[in-house]
CSV table of N, CA and C in Angstrom, one decimal:
chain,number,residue,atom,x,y,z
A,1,UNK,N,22.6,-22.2,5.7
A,1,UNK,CA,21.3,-21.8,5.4
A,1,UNK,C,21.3,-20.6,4.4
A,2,UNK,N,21.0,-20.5,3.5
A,2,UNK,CA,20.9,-20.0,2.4
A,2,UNK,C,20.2,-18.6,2.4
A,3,UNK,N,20.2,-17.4,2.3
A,3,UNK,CA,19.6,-16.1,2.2
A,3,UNK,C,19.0,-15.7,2.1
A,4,UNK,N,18.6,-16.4,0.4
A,4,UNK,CA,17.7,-15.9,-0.1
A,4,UNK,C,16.3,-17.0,-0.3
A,5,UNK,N,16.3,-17.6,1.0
A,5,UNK,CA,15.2,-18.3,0.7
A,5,UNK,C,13.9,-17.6,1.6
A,6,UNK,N,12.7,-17.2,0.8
A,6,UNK,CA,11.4,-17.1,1.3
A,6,UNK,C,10.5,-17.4,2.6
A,7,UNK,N,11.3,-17.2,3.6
A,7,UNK,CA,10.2,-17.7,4.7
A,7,UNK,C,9.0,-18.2,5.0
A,8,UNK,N,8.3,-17.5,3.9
A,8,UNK,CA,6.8,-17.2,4.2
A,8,UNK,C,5.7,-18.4,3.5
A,9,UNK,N,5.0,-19.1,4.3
A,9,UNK,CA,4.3,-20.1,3.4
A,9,UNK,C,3.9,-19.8,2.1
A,10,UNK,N,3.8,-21.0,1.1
A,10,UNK,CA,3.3,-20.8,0.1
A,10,UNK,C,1.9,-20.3,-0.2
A,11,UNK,N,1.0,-20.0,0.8
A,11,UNK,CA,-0.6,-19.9,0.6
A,11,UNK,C,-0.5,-18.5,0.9
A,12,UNK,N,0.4,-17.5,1.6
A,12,UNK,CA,0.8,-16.6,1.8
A,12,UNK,C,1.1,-15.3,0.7
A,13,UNK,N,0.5,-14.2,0.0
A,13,UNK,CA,0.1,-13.4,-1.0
A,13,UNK,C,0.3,-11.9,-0.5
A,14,UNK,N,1.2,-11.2,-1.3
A,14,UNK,CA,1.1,-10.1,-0.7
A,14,UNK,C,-0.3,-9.4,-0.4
A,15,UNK,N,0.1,-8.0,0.2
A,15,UNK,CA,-1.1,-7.4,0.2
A,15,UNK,C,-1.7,-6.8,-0.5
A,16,UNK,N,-2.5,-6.7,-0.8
A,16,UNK,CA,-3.3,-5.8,-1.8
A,16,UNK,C,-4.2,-4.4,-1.5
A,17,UNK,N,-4.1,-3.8,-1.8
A,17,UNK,CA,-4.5,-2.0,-1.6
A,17,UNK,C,-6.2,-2.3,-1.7
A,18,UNK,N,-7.2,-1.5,-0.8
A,18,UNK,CA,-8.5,-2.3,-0.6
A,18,UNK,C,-8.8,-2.1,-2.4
A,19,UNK,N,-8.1,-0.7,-3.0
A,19,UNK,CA,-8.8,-0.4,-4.1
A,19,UNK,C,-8.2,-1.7,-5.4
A,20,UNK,N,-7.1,-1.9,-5.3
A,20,UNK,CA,-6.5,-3.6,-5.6
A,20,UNK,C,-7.7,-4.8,-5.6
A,21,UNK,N,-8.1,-4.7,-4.3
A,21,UNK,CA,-9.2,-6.2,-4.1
A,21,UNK,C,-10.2,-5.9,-4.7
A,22,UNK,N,-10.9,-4.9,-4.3
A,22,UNK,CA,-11.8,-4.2,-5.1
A,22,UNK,C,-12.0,-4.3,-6.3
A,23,UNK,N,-11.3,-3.8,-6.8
A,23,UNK,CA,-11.1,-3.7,-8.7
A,23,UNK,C,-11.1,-5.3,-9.6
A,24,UNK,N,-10.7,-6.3,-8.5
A,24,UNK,CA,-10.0,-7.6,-8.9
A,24,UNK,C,-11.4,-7.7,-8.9
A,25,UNK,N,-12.2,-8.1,-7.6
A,25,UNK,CA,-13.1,-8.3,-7.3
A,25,UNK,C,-14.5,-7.6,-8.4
A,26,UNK,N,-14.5,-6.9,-8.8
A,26,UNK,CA,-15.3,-6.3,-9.8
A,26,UNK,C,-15.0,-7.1,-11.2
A,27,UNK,N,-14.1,-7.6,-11.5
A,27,UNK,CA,-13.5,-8.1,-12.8
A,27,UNK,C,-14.4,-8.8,-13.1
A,28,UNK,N,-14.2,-10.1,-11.3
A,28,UNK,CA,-14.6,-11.3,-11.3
A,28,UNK,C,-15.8,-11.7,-11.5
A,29,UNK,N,-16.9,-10.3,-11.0
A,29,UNK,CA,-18.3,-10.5,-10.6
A,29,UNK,C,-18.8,-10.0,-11.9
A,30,UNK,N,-18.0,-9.5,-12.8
A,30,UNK,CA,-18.3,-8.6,-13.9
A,30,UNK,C,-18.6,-10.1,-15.2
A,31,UNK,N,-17.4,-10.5,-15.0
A,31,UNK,CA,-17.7,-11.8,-15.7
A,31,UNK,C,-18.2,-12.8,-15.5
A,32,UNK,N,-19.0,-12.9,-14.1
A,32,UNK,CA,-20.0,-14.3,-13.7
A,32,UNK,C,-21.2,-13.6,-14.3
A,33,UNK,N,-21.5,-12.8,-14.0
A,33,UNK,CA,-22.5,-11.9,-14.3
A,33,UNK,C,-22.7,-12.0,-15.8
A,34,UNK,N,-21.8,-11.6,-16.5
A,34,UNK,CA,-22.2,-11.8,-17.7
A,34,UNK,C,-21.8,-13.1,-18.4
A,35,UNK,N,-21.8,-14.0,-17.8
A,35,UNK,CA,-22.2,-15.7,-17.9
A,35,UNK,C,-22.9,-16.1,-17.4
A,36,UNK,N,-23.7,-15.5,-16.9
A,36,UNK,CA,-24.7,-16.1,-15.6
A,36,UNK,C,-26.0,-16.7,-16.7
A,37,UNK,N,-26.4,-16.0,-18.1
A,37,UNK,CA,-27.4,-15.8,-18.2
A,37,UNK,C,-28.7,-14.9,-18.4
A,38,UNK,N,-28.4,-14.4,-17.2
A,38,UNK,CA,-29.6,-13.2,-16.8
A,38,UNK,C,-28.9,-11.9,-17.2
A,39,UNK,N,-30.4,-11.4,-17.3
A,39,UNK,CA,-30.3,-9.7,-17.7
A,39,UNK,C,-29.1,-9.0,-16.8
A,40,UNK,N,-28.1,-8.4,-17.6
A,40,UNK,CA,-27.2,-7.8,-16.8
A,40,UNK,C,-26.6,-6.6,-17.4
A,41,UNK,N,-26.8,-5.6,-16.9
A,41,UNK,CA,-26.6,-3.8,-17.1
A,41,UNK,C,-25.3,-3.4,-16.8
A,42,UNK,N,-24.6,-3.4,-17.8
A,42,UNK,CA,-23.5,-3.2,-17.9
A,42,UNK,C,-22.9,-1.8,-17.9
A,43,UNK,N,-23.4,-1.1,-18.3
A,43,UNK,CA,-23.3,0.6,-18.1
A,43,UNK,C,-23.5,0.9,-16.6
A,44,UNK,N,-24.3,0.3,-15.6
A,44,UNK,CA,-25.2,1.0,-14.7
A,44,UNK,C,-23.9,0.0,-13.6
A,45,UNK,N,-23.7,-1.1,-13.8
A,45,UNK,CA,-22.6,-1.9,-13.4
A,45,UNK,C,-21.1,-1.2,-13.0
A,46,UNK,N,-20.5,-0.4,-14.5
A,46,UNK,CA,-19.5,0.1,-14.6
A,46,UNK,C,-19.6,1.6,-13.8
A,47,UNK,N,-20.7,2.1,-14.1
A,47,UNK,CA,-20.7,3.5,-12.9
A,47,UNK,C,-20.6,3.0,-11.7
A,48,UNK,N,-21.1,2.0,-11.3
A,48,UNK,CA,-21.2,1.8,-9.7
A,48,UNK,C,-20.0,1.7,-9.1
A,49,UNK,N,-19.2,1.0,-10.2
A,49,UNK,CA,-17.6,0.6,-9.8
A,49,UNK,C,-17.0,1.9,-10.4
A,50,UNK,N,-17.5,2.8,-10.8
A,50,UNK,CA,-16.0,3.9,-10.7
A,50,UNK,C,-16.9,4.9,-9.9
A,51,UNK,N,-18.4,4.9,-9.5
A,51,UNK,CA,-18.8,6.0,-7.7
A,51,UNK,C,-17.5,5.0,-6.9
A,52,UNK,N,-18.0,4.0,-6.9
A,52,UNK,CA,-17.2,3.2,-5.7
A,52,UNK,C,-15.5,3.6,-5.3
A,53,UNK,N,-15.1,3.6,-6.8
A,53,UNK,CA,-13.8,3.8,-6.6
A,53,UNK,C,-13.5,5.4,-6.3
A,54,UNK,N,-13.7,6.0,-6.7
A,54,UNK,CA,-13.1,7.4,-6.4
A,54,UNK,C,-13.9,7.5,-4.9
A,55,UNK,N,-14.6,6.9,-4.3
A,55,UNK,CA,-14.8,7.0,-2.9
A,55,UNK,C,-13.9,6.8,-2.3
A,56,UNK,N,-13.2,5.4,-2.4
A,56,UNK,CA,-12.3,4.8,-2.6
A,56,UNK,C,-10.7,5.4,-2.2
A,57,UNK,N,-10.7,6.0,-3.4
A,57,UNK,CA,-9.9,7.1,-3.9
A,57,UNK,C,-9.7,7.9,-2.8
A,58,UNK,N,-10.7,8.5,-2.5
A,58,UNK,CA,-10.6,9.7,-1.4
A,58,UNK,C,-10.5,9.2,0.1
A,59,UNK,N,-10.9,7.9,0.2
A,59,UNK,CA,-10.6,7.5,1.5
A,59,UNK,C,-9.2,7.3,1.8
A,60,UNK,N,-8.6,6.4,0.8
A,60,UNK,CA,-7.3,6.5,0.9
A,60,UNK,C,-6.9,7.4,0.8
A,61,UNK,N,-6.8,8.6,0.1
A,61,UNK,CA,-6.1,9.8,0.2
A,61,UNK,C,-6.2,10.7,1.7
A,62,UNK,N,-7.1,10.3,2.6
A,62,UNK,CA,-7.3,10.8,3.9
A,62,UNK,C,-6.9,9.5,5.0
A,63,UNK,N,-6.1,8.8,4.5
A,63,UNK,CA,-5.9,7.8,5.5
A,63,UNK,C,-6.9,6.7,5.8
A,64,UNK,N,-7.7,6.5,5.4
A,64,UNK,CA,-8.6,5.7,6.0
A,64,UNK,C,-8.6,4.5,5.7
A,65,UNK,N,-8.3,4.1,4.3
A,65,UNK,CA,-7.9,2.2,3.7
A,65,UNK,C,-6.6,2.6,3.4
């Protein structure tokens, strides 16, 4: 049995830091949003995601995510 083979199922992904999902997750909704069509506030959008993050920020840095 061989060493270096991967245990771990293939559906299986490491983990990601919440501020990681987060950030991905912002990309994602960033660009439906501005395919969707509809009026979409892109300045008011991008502040919300960097309040978000340096909350973020600070929770991690106290342990908390």
């Amino acid at each position: 049995m061989p060493g270096a083979v991967d245990p771990k199922p293939l559906n299986m992904t490491e983990r990601q830091t919440t501020i990681e999902e987060f950030t991905s997750f912002c990309h994602q909704e960033k660009e439906r949003r501005m395919n969707s069509g509809e009026d979409f506030d892109e300045k008011a959008f991008e502040e919300a995601k960097e309040l978000t993050l340096r909350k973020l920020q600070m929770l991690e840095d106290e342990g908390w995510v």
